Short mmCIF file of C-alpha atoms in Angstrom, two decimals:
data_model
loop_
_atom_site.label_atom_id
_atom_site.label_comp_id
_atom_site.label_asym_id
_atom_site.label_seq_id
_atom_site.Cartn_x
_atom_site.Cartn_y
_atom_site.Cartn_z
CA MET A 1236 81.12 89.87 77.78
CA PRO A 1237 83.83 87.53 78.09
CA VAL A 1238 84.73 87.56 81.81
CA SER A 1239 88.33 87.97 81.71
CA GLN A 1240 86.98 91.70 79.79
CA ARG A 1241 84.43 92.33 82.30
CA PHE A 1242 87.62 91.83 84.72
CA VAL A 1243 89.33 94.64 83.14
CA LEU A 1244 86.25 96.95 82.70
CA ALA A 1245 85.58 96.35 86.66
CA THR A 1246 89.35 97.40 87.61
CA VAL A 1247 88.92 100.33 85.29
CA LEU A 1248 86.29 101.30 87.54
CA LEU A 1249 87.95 101.13 91.07
CA LEU A 1250 88.88 104.81 90.70
CA PHE A 1251 87.24 105.92 93.99
CA LEU A 1252 85.35 109.57 94.29
CA LEU A 1253 86.92 110.31 97.46
CA GLN A 1254 86.54 114.20 98.37
CA SER A 1255 90.02 116.03 98.21
CA LEU A 1256 91.76 116.18 101.23
CA LEU A 1257 92.51 119.25 102.46
CA LEU A 1258 95.77 120.40 101.15
CA VAL A 1259 97.80 122.94 103.72
CA SER A 1260 100.96 124.29 102.35
CA ALA A 1261 102.47 127.86 102.62
CA SER A 1262 103.64 130.02 99.57
CA ILE A 1263 107.44 129.40 99.84
CA ILE A 1264 108.75 130.96 97.17
CA ASP A 1265 107.65 133.98 96.02
CA ASN A 1266 110.12 135.04 93.16
CA GLU A 1267 113.05 133.63 90.95
CA GLU A 1268 115.58 135.05 93.49
CA ASP A 1269 114.60 133.89 96.63
CA ASP A 1270 113.69 130.13 95.78
CA LEU A 1271 116.01 128.57 98.23
CA GLU A 1272 116.23 131.08 100.45
CA GLY A 1273 112.41 131.14 101.33
CA LEU A 1274 112.66 127.09 101.73
CA GLU A 1275 115.87 127.16 104.16
CA GLU A 1276 113.89 130.38 106.40
CA LEU A 1277 110.58 127.72 106.37
CA LEU A 1278 112.70 124.88 107.85
CA ALA A 1279 114.44 126.74 110.33
CA VAL A 1280 111.16 127.86 111.76
CA ASP A 1281 110.17 124.64 111.52
CA GLN A 1282 113.09 123.15 113.64
CA GLU A 1283 112.55 126.06 116.39
CA GLU A 1284 108.89 124.72 116.64
CA GLU A 1285 109.93 121.28 116.86
CA GLN A 1286 112.73 121.62 119.46
CA GLU A 1287 110.16 124.25 121.89
CA LYS A 1288 107.44 121.69 121.69
CA GLY A 1289 109.77 118.55 122.30
CA GLY A 1290 112.10 120.09 124.94
CA GLY A 1291 114.70 119.67 122.49
CA GLY A 1292 114.78 116.19 122.29
CA GLY A 1293 115.00 113.61 119.15
CA GLY A 1294 113.23 110.80 118.28
CA GLY A 1295 109.79 111.28 120.60
CA ILE A 1296 108.77 115.16 119.01
CA GLN A 1297 106.18 113.17 116.49
CA ASN A 1298 104.97 110.76 119.09
CA LYS A 1299 103.61 113.76 121.05
CA LEU A 1300 102.04 116.02 118.18
CA SER A 1301 98.57 114.93 116.21
CA GLU A 1302 98.17 113.47 113.16
CA ALA A 1303 96.56 116.25 111.96
CA GLU A 1304 99.83 118.64 113.17
CA ILE A 1305 102.34 115.88 111.74
CA LEU A 1306 100.76 116.09 108.14
CA ARG A 1307 100.71 120.23 108.82
CA ARG A 1308 104.52 120.23 109.22
CA ALA A 1309 105.01 117.84 106.24
CA GLN A 1310 103.22 119.67 103.64
CA LYS A 1311 105.21 122.93 104.80
CA ILE A 1312 108.24 120.80 103.80
CA VAL A 1313 106.89 120.63 100.00
CA VAL A 1314 107.92 123.61 97.87
CA GLU A 1315 104.57 124.86 96.19
CA LEU A 1316 105.78 125.91 92.52
CA SER A 1317 104.02 127.89 89.94
CA ASN A 1318 104.44 129.10 85.95
CA GLU A 1319 107.15 131.72 87.02
CA ASN A 1320 109.46 129.54 89.46
CA ALA A 1321 109.22 125.86 88.45
CA GLU A 1322 111.79 125.91 85.93
CA LYS A 1323 114.54 127.52 87.91
CA VAL A 1324 113.90 125.04 90.97
CA ALA A 1325 113.19 122.13 88.88
CA LEU A 1326 116.11 122.49 86.57
CA SER A 1327 119.30 124.31 88.91
CA ASN A 1328 118.85 121.95 91.87
CA ALA A 1329 121.10 118.91 91.90
CA ALA A 1330 117.75 116.42 93.06
CA VAL A 1331 114.57 117.54 92.96
CA LEU A 1332 111.30 114.99 93.77
CA LEU A 1333 108.09 116.76 92.13
CA LEU A 1334 104.66 116.06 92.60
CA GLY A 1335 102.17 116.86 89.57
CA TYR A 1336 98.71 117.06 90.88
CA ALA A 1337 95.42 118.42 90.36
CA PRO A 1338 93.18 119.51 93.21
CA TRP A 1339 89.75 117.69 92.14
CA CYS A 1340 91.84 114.42 91.56
CA PRO A 1341 91.11 111.67 94.24
CA ARG A 1342 94.50 109.96 93.50
CA SER A 1343 96.17 113.06 93.94
CA ALA A 1344 94.59 113.68 97.46
CA GLU A 1345 95.32 109.64 98.15
CA LEU A 1346 99.16 110.38 97.41
CA MET A 1347 99.62 113.68 98.97
CA PRO A 1348 99.73 112.85 102.60
CA LYS A 1349 102.35 110.04 101.78
CA PHE A 1350 104.19 112.33 99.66
CA ALA A 1351 104.56 115.04 102.24
CA GLU A 1352 105.51 112.14 104.83
CA ALA A 1353 108.03 111.17 102.62
CA ALA A 1354 109.54 114.55 102.28
CA THR A 1355 109.65 114.73 106.00
CA ALA A 1356 111.67 111.24 106.29
CA LEU A 1357 114.00 112.45 103.86
CA ARG A 1358 114.56 115.68 105.17
CA GLU A 1359 115.00 113.84 109.23
CA MET A 1360 117.66 111.45 107.14
CA GLY A 1361 119.64 114.42 106.13
CA SER A 1362 118.93 114.56 102.74
CA ASN A 1363 119.46 117.71 100.71
CA LEU A 1364 116.94 116.90 98.20
CA VAL A 1365 114.59 119.36 97.47
CA VAL A 1366 110.64 117.96 97.24
CA ALA A 1367 107.91 120.30 95.30
CA LYS A 1368 104.44 120.09 94.06
CA LEU A 1369 102.86 121.82 91.10
CA ASP A 1370 98.87 122.30 90.93
CA ALA A 1371 99.18 121.21 86.94
CA GLU A 1372 96.17 121.83 86.29
CA ARG A 1373 96.66 125.56 87.53
CA HIS A 1374 100.16 125.99 86.23
CA GLU A 1375 99.47 124.52 82.77
CA LYS A 1376 102.75 126.31 81.16
CA ALA A 1377 104.87 124.66 83.90
CA ALA A 1378 103.49 121.48 83.95
CA LYS A 1379 103.46 121.17 80.14
CA LEU A 1380 107.47 122.73 80.83
CA LEU A 1381 108.33 119.34 83.25
CA GLY A 1382 106.67 116.72 81.28
CA ILE A 1383 103.70 116.41 83.83
CA LYS A 1384 100.71 114.99 81.59
CA GLY A 1385 98.55 113.11 84.25
CA PHE A 1386 97.68 113.15 87.65
CA PRO A 1387 99.22 112.25 89.60
CA THR A 1388 102.95 112.17 88.26
CA ILE A 1389 106.02 112.19 90.19
CA LEU A 1390 109.27 113.14 88.52
CA LEU A 1391 112.82 113.42 90.05
CA PHE A 1392 115.10 115.66 88.56
CA ILE A 1393 118.63 114.62 88.74
CA ASP A 1394 120.97 118.05 87.58
CA GLY A 1395 117.73 119.01 85.63
CA SER A 1396 117.16 115.76 83.74
CA PRO A 1397 113.99 114.48 84.62
CA LEU A 1398 113.46 110.72 85.54
CA ALA A 1399 110.38 108.74 85.71
CA TYR A 1400 108.79 107.83 88.94
CA ARG A 1401 108.67 103.72 89.20
CA GLY A 1402 108.05 102.68 92.82
CA GLY A 1403 105.19 102.00 95.36
CA PHE A 1404 103.06 105.17 97.01
CA THR A 1405 103.66 104.41 100.38
CA LYS A 1406 106.00 106.94 102.79
CA GLU A 1407 108.57 104.19 102.76
CA GLU A 1408 108.48 103.10 98.59
CA ILE A 1409 108.73 106.93 97.80
CA VAL A 1410 111.73 107.17 100.26
CA ILE A 1411 114.12 104.21 99.31
CA TRP A 1412 113.06 104.76 95.46
CA VAL A 1413 114.48 108.28 96.08
CA LYS A 1414 117.37 107.27 98.11
CA LYS A 1415 118.11 104.27 95.49
CA LYS A 1416 117.87 106.95 92.51
CA THR A 1417 119.95 109.85 93.94
CA GLY A 1418 122.73 107.69 96.31
CA ALA A 1419 123.97 104.01 96.36
CA PRO A 1420 121.40 101.08 95.47
CA VAL A 1421 122.65 99.09 98.54
CA ILE A 1422 123.35 100.61 101.90
CA ARG A 1423 126.32 99.17 103.31
CA LEU A 1424 126.45 98.77 107.38
CA SER A 1425 129.21 98.39 109.58
CA SER A 1426 128.36 99.23 113.54
CA LEU A 1427 125.53 98.06 115.26
CA ASP A 1428 124.13 101.62 115.86
CA ALA A 1429 124.02 102.15 111.92
CA ALA A 1430 121.94 98.66 111.96
CA GLU A 1431 119.58 99.88 115.08
CA GLU A 1432 119.18 103.67 113.10
CA PHE A 1433 118.52 101.51 109.79
CA LEU A 1434 115.57 99.39 111.03
CA ARG A 1435 114.11 102.68 112.89
CA TRP A 1436 113.47 103.65 109.39
CA HIS A 1437 112.56 100.57 107.14
CA GLN A 1438 109.90 97.96 107.50
CA ILE A 1439 110.71 95.76 104.81
CA PHE A 1440 114.13 95.09 103.19
CA ILE A 1441 116.68 92.76 101.50
CA MET A 1442 120.08 92.21 104.11
CA GLY A 1443 122.82 90.47 102.13
CA TYR A 1444 125.50 88.94 104.32
CA PHE A 1445 128.62 88.44 102.35
CA GLU A 1446 131.98 87.47 103.57
CA ASN A 1447 133.71 89.94 101.15
CA TYR A 1448 131.91 92.44 99.37
CA GLU A 1449 133.25 90.42 95.96
CA GLY A 1450 132.78 87.48 94.08
CA PRO A 1451 129.78 86.74 91.26
CA GLU A 1452 127.04 86.07 93.54
CA TYR A 1453 127.63 89.71 95.07
CA ASP A 1454 127.51 90.80 91.47
CA GLU A 1455 124.73 89.41 91.11
CA PHE A 1456 123.37 90.64 94.37
CA LEU A 1457 124.23 94.21 93.40
CA LYS A 1458 122.66 93.75 89.96
CA ALA A 1459 119.12 93.11 91.57
CA ALA A 1460 119.58 96.05 93.91
CA ILE A 1461 119.88 98.49 90.85
CA THR A 1462 117.31 96.98 89.05
CA ASP A 1463 114.86 96.50 91.92
CA ASN A 1464 112.51 99.95 92.09
CA GLU A 1465 110.53 99.22 95.99
CA ILE A 1466 112.89 97.45 98.53
CA GLN A 1467 115.82 98.86 100.30
CA PHE A 1468 119.00 96.58 99.63
CA VAL A 1469 121.02 96.65 102.82
CA GLU A 1470 124.51 94.67 103.40
CA THR A 1471 126.93 93.92 106.06
CA ILE A 1472 130.07 91.23 106.43
CA ASP A 1473 129.46 91.49 110.15
CA SER A 1474 127.77 88.40 111.37
CA THR A 1475 126.73 90.74 114.52
CA ILE A 1476 124.78 92.98 112.15
CA ALA A 1477 123.73 90.19 110.35
CA ARG A 1478 121.98 88.61 113.35
CA LEU A 1479 120.22 91.63 114.63
CA LEU A 1480 118.64 92.40 110.97
CA PHE A 1481 118.04 88.77 110.34
CA PRO A 1482 117.97 86.57 113.81
CA ASP A 1483 117.74 83.67 111.90
CA VAL A 1484 120.57 84.08 109.36
CA GLU A 1485 122.64 81.09 108.42
CA LEU A 1486 125.88 82.05 108.60
CA ASP A 1487 127.63 80.98 105.26
CA LYS A 1488 129.68 82.64 102.86
CA LYS A 1489 126.71 84.11 101.35
CA PHE A 1490 123.25 84.84 102.55
CA ILE A 1491 119.98 86.97 101.16
CA GLY A 1492 117.07 87.14 103.24
CA LEU A 1493 113.80 89.29 103.34
CA VAL A 1494 112.42 91.03 106.36
CA LYS A 1495 108.97 92.30 106.94
CA SER A 1496 106.59 93.86 109.65
CA GLU A 1497 104.21 90.88 109.21
CA PRO A 1498 103.87 87.54 111.03
CA GLU A 1499 106.30 85.70 108.80
CA ARG A 1500 108.64 88.33 108.97
CA PHE A 1501 111.70 86.77 107.87
CA GLU A 1502 112.10 84.86 104.28
CA LYS A 1503 115.20 83.62 103.22
CA PHE A 1504 116.19 83.34 100.00
CA ASP A 1505 117.21 79.73 99.31
CA ASP A 1506 117.76 79.42 95.07
CA ASN A 1507 121.26 80.66 92.98
CA PHE A 1508 122.43 83.96 93.50
CA GLU A 1509 121.14 85.00 89.92
CA GLU A 1510 120.10 88.34 89.64
CA HIS A 1511 116.32 87.23 87.81
CA ARG A 1512 116.14 84.63 90.55
CA ILE A 1513 116.96 86.85 93.47
CA LEU A 1514 114.26 89.73 91.81
CA GLN A 1515 111.64 86.69 91.64
CA PHE A 1516 112.10 86.00 95.14
CA ILE A 1517 110.99 89.61 96.04
CA GLU A 1518 107.94 89.56 93.49
CA TYR A 1519 106.42 86.42 95.13
CA ASN A 1520 107.58 87.47 98.87
CA LYS A 1521 107.28 91.36 99.48
CA PHE A 1522 103.43 92.03 99.36
CA PRO A 1523 102.16 90.55 103.44
CA LEU A 1524 100.16 87.74 104.17
CA VAL A 1525 96.96 89.64 103.71
CA THR A 1526 97.26 92.72 101.72
CA GLU A 1527 94.65 95.52 102.15
CA LEU A 1528 93.69 96.69 98.39
CA THR A 1529 93.72 100.71 98.18
CA GLU A 1530 93.51 102.66 94.77
CA LEU A 1531 97.51 103.77 95.15
CA ASN A 1532 98.54 99.92 95.26
CA SER A 1533 95.53 98.28 93.05
CA ALA A 1534 97.80 98.30 89.67
CA ARG A 1535 100.67 96.75 91.85
CA VAL A 1536 98.15 93.94 93.36
CA TYR A 1537 97.08 93.22 89.85
CA SER A 1538 99.81 92.98 88.17
CA SER A 1539 101.32 90.90 90.90
CA ALA A 1540 103.57 87.63 89.68
CA ILE A 1541 101.13 85.74 92.26
CA LYS A 1542 98.55 84.85 89.33
CA LEU A 1543 95.78 83.17 91.55
CA GLN A 1544 94.41 86.10 93.80
CA VAL A 1545 91.81 85.62 97.13
CA PHE A 1546 89.68 88.56 97.69
CA ILE A 1547 88.03 88.99 101.35
CA PHE A 1548 85.20 91.37 101.39
CA SER A 1549 84.60 92.98 105.11
CA THR A 1550 84.58 95.68 107.18
CA PRO A 1551 87.12 96.64 109.19
CA GLU A 1552 85.89 95.58 112.81
CA VAL A 1553 84.87 92.07 110.88
CA VAL A 1554 88.37 91.46 109.22
CA ASP A 1555 90.16 92.13 112.45
CA GLY A 1556 88.58 89.32 114.05
CA LEU A 1557 89.07 87.08 110.81
CA ARG A 1558 92.54 87.69 110.68
CA PRO A 1559 94.21 85.32 112.50
CA LEU A 1560 92.19 82.60 110.61
CA ILE A 1561 92.72 84.03 107.44
CA GLN A 1562 96.70 84.62 107.85
CA ASP A 1563 97.06 80.98 109.09
CA VAL A 1564 95.72 79.74 105.95
CA ALA A 1565 97.43 82.15 103.98
CA LYS A 1566 100.90 80.76 105.48
CA SER A 1567 100.17 77.39 103.57
CA TYR A 1568 99.90 79.51 100.57
CA LYS A 1569 102.57 81.82 100.72
CA ARG A 1570 103.82 82.31 96.60
CA ASN A 1571 101.50 80.91 95.10
CA ILE A 1572 98.11 82.35 96.39
CA MET A 1573 98.13 86.01 97.03
CA PHE A 1574 95.16 86.99 99.72
CA ILE A 1575 93.73 90.63 99.67
CA TYR A 1576 91.27 92.44 102.02
CA VAL A 1577 88.85 94.56 100.44
CA ASP A 1578 87.18 96.95 102.68
CA ASN A 1579 83.21 97.32 102.17
CA ALA A 1580 83.52 100.58 102.99
CA GLN A 1581 85.19 101.75 100.25
CA ASP A 1582 82.45 101.78 97.75
CA ASN A 1583 84.35 102.15 94.84
CA LEU A 1584 86.76 99.48 95.41
CA ALA A 1585 84.55 96.93 96.30
CA LYS A 1586 80.92 97.78 94.44
CA PRO A 1587 82.77 96.95 91.08
CA PHE A 1588 83.71 93.25 92.26
CA MET A 1589 80.21 93.11 93.79
CA THR A 1590 78.50 93.84 90.46
CA LEU A 1591 81.46 91.49 88.71
CA TYR A 1592 79.71 88.66 90.51
CA GLY A 1593 76.54 89.78 90.84
CA LEU A 1594 76.57 89.80 94.69
CA GLU A 1595 75.32 92.07 97.46
CA SER A 1596 77.74 93.50 99.46
CA GLU A 1597 77.08 91.11 102.32
CA GLU A 1598 79.83 90.33 104.92
CA PRO A 1599 82.12 88.45 104.65
CA ILE A 1600 82.43 87.37 101.30
CA VAL A 1601 85.43 85.21 99.87
CA THR A 1602 85.84 85.25 96.00
CA ALA A 1603 88.57 84.24 94.16
CA PHE A 1604 90.54 85.16 90.82
CA ASP A 1605 92.53 83.10 88.20
CA ASN A 1606 94.87 86.15 86.51
CA ARG A 1607 96.15 83.25 84.06
CA ILE A 1608 92.63 82.30 82.45
CA GLY A 1609 90.41 84.79 83.72
CA SER A 1610 88.06 82.59 85.78
CA LYS A 1611 86.51 83.70 88.67
CA TYR A 1612 85.53 81.59 91.65
CA LEU A 1613 83.36 82.06 95.04
CA LEU A 1614 82.83 80.67 98.50
CA GLU A 1615 79.69 79.64 98.56
CA ALA A 1616 79.93 77.81 102.33
CA ASP A 1617 80.29 80.00 105.51
CA LEU A 1618 83.64 81.44 106.27
CA ALA A 1619 85.64 79.18 108.50
CA GLN A 1620 89.47 78.00 108.56
CA SER A 1621 88.44 74.48 107.31
CA THR A 1622 86.17 76.06 104.29
CA LEU A 1623 88.80 78.24 103.38
CA GLU A 1624 91.46 76.17 103.67
CA GLU A 1625 89.50 73.56 101.07
CA PHE A 1626 88.35 76.62 99.33
CA CYS A 1627 92.14 77.04 98.38
CA ASN A 1628 93.26 74.13 98.04
CA ARG A 1629 90.69 73.46 94.97
CA PHE A 1630 91.73 76.81 93.67
CA LEU A 1631 95.32 76.05 93.57
CA HIS A 1632 94.66 72.30 92.17
CA GLY A 1633 92.42 73.25 89.76
CA THR A 1634 89.61 71.51 90.69
CA LEU A 1635 87.15 74.63 91.62
CA LEU A 1636 83.93 75.10 89.55
CA PRO A 1637 84.08 78.72 88.14
CA TYR A 1638 81.44 81.02 89.34
CA PHE A 1639 79.05 82.51 86.61
CA LYS A 1640 76.63 84.86 88.14
CA SER A 1641 72.49 84.59 87.80
CA GLU A 1642 69.67 86.25 88.77
CA PRO A 1643 66.91 83.77 91.21
CA ILE A 1644 64.92 81.52 89.23
CA PRO A 1645 62.01 83.08 87.72
CA SER A 1646 58.60 81.73 88.96
CA GLU A 1647 56.46 83.43 86.46
CA LYS A 1648 55.95 82.18 82.83
CA ALA A 1649 55.72 84.60 80.01
CA MET A 1650 55.43 84.49 76.14
CA VAL A 1651 58.93 85.63 75.74
CA GLU A 1652 60.97 83.28 78.62
CA LYS A 1653 63.05 84.85 81.14
CA VAL A 1654 66.18 83.01 81.39
CA VAL A 1655 68.93 83.32 83.71
CA GLY A 1656 72.27 82.02 84.80
CA LYS A 1657 71.20 79.09 86.45
CA THR A 1658 68.56 77.83 83.73
CA PHE A 1659 69.92 78.57 80.76
CA SER A 1660 71.34 75.41 79.91
CA ALA A 1661 68.03 73.62 80.48
CA SER A 1662 65.93 76.28 79.06
CA VAL A 1663 68.29 77.01 75.91
CA LEU A 1664 71.04 74.36 75.39
CA GLU A 1665 68.89 71.21 76.93
CA SER A 1666 65.16 72.32 75.20
CA VAL A 1667 63.62 69.85 72.94
CA GLU A 1668 62.56 73.03 70.96
CA SER A 1669 64.35 75.61 68.69
CA VAL A 1670 65.00 78.82 71.08
CA PHE A 1671 64.98 82.55 69.28
CA LEU A 1672 66.91 84.10 71.93
CA GLU A 1673 67.60 87.73 72.74
CA VAL A 1674 70.47 88.93 74.70
CA TYR A 1675 70.75 92.20 76.24
CA THR A 1676 71.39 94.95 78.89
CA PRO A 1677 69.42 97.83 80.71
CA TRP A 1678 71.85 100.11 79.61
CA CYS A 1679 72.00 98.93 75.87
CA MET A 1680 70.32 101.79 73.73
CA ASP A 1681 68.78 99.59 71.21
CA CYS A 1682 67.93 96.82 73.37
CA ASP A 1683 64.24 98.02 73.93
CA ALA A 1684 63.49 98.67 70.08
CA THR A 1685 64.88 95.23 69.87
CA SER A 1686 62.74 93.56 72.47
CA LYS A 1687 59.32 95.03 71.15
CA GLN A 1688 60.22 93.48 67.84
CA VAL A 1689 60.98 90.13 69.44
CA GLN A 1690 57.92 90.50 71.49
CA LYS A 1691 55.98 90.91 68.29
CA LEU A 1692 57.73 87.91 66.90
CA ALA A 1693 56.58 85.40 69.29
CA GLU A 1694 52.92 86.73 69.36
CA HIS A 1695 53.12 85.86 65.48
CA PHE A 1696 54.12 82.66 66.08
CA LYS A 1697 52.26 81.61 69.22
CA GLY A 1698 50.82 78.33 69.87
CA LEU A 1699 53.97 76.58 67.82
CA GLU A 1700 55.31 74.07 70.28
CA ASP A 1701 58.37 73.36 68.58
CA LEU A 1702 59.43 76.88 68.99
CA LYS A 1703 60.07 79.28 71.82
CA PHE A 1704 61.30 82.89 72.66
CA ALA A 1705 63.67 84.12 75.42
CA ARG A 1706 65.76 86.79 76.65
CA ILE A 1707 68.58 87.46 78.83
CA ASP A 1708 69.76 90.12 80.86
CA ALA A 1709 73.85 89.78 80.34
CA SER A 1710 74.44 92.19 82.72
CA LEU A 1711 73.07 89.89 85.59
CA ASN A 1712 73.71 86.10 84.51
CA GLU A 1713 76.60 84.42 82.58
CA HIS A 1714 76.91 81.05 81.09
CA PRO A 1715 80.26 79.16 79.90
CA LYS A 1716 78.36 78.78 76.89
CA LEU A 1717 76.96 82.43 76.40
CA GLU A 1718 80.11 85.24 75.52
CA ILE A 1719 78.72 87.96 74.03
CA ASN A 1720 80.39 91.10 73.58
CA ASN A 1721 77.46 93.47 71.69
CA TYR A 1722 74.17 94.23 72.87
CA PRO A 1723 71.44 93.48 71.93
CA THR A 1724 72.22 89.89 70.04
CA LEU A 1725 69.75 87.82 68.80
CA LEU A 1726 70.57 83.88 68.07
CA LEU A 1727 68.53 80.55 67.15
CA TYR A 1728 69.55 77.78 68.78
CA PRO A 1729 67.89 75.33 66.39
CA ALA A 1730 66.37 72.03 67.77
CA GLY A 1731 68.78 70.07 65.34
CA ASP A 1732 72.24 71.46 66.79
CA LYS A 1733 72.25 73.97 69.86
CA SER A 1734 76.01 73.71 70.14
CA LYS A 1735 76.20 76.17 66.58
CA PRO A 1736 73.51 79.00 67.16
CA ILE A 1737 72.73 81.11 64.08
CA LYS A 1738 73.16 84.71 64.72
CA VAL A 1739 70.29 86.86 63.63
CA SER A 1740 70.47 90.88 62.35
CA LYS A 1741 69.51 93.22 65.14
CA LYS A 1742 68.47 95.54 61.93
CA SER A 1743 66.00 93.19 60.50
CA SER A 1744 62.31 94.05 60.08
CA LEU A 1745 59.29 91.93 61.47
CA LYS A 1746 58.77 90.63 58.09
CA ASP A 1747 62.47 89.75 57.83
CA PHE A 1748 62.50 88.05 61.15
CA ILE A 1749 59.72 85.79 60.12
CA ALA A 1750 61.06 84.99 56.84
CA PHE A 1751 64.25 84.11 58.74
CA VAL A 1752 62.39 81.62 61.21
CA LYS A 1753 60.54 80.46 58.67
CA LYS A 1754 63.78 79.55 56.58
CA HIS A 1755 65.40 77.68 58.99
CA ALA A 1756 62.47 76.21 60.54
CA LYS A 1757 61.70 74.79 57.06
CA ALA A 1758 65.55 73.08 56.63
CA ASP A 1759 64.71 71.39 59.74
CA GLU A 1760 62.09 68.62 58.35
CA ASP A 1761 61.66 66.72 61.44
CA ARG A 1762 59.98 70.04 63.67
CA GLY A 1763 57.77 70.93 61.16
CA ILE A 1764 57.40 74.67 62.02
CA LEU A 1765 56.55 76.19 58.86
CA GLU A 1766 53.81 73.85 58.23
CA LYS A 1767 52.18 74.83 61.47
CA GLU A 1768 52.55 78.69 60.96
CA GLU A 1769 51.32 77.99 57.34
CA LYS A 1770 48.05 76.30 59.17
CA LYS A 1771 47.82 79.21 61.46
CA GLN A 1772 47.77 81.67 58.57
CA GLU A 1773 45.01 79.84 56.89
CA LEU A 1774 43.07 80.09 59.51
#
């Protein structure tokens, strides 16, 4: 199978089978008449609980609560819909954010807490948005009516019209997307208090500083804010506010900068003020120096505009000690190479990559993938700043040799020679004999029967020095000159020209196989296979 196809297959396997999280939610709506009354009563009770435990204070409440308690309260804010009330709630309110899920779905289970936390944040911001969830498997009628076709699905209903979700999957990303679609795409700040409150809620954002909210550059800024679905845009004409948000701001007539909660916290936009260039700037800078791969962000990571990606496989404990080293190297390759950390404990994230590379999950392991050409690479030296720096430099400039997985070189000889990735060139391409090669995989249904035929064929031609039989397990071995996507595959590499192997029908009988070898042996006059085989039969 070609390398690029294997990577796609590995990506599909990244769905990890987590046990479903406990979904604690109150049944808020009993019938169509008290839909909103039940929600209001619930929120009022929840506010009373907060005041009792928090002493009436504001911002410190969540710090005093356990994580489980915060999640419990967040889940209570999300309205549970059913076949009876779903249509009325979704279509009769000004704005409804709906999550369609299935209890058995691991992605639903991972998204549910983030969705509930987003509901809490939106409520604390004063949003009148109704946030709801629907068990789409149990309430199939409602799911079909509202347009939920998979799990999980997020839809935003504005005055009854559904809008498909196009944002990220963290609490903040959900909040930003919803606010952009239900309000202004850009938040305008005119006071320090408002700016400080904004910083309380947003860890990543785009700041625009303009002398006046007008002009062609400002128009392009607005267009980018409307188009982008993931990052909050904020604007100001106050230099004091601009410096609070972006301390290193260069006060000119116009300025755009990206702010993140990372070591490289501030990124200045230094290109032409055009919508596509602003969006490109965001795309190349929105990820942290080292992005942790999760099930929910995997699609965004793989589809990133940064096509050169370096993966670090390790445990959280080990990677914490390595993080400063990795970040130092990553700073030198911002916008060129994306650095991604994969937790080895997350078996369904790490194992497909280990299978793709034919490696055991030792730690730490550093690999690289070029999404432009589908080539993969491996850091075979110990991980240190110097080795990682050299690896990334050669990766960026295209001087790294691609990595092809291989089993260990076999020590035992057999009638049908075992070929591995490391011996393919010497055993097949560079050998003086003609080579009859069987390419198989352990999971192939037809491979076992074909292997028995090849074994019999090898026994029939036993003793011929100019012909050998070999087999290679394509699930564990790769070579750039061997790109196979059907198994089993039988190939004859004639001694005269190994560049164009002859494909052999796997449906042939043993008699047909023998005739095939004789035919192509006869065509090679220098070898004399046919003559030797006939003498053998005479004996």
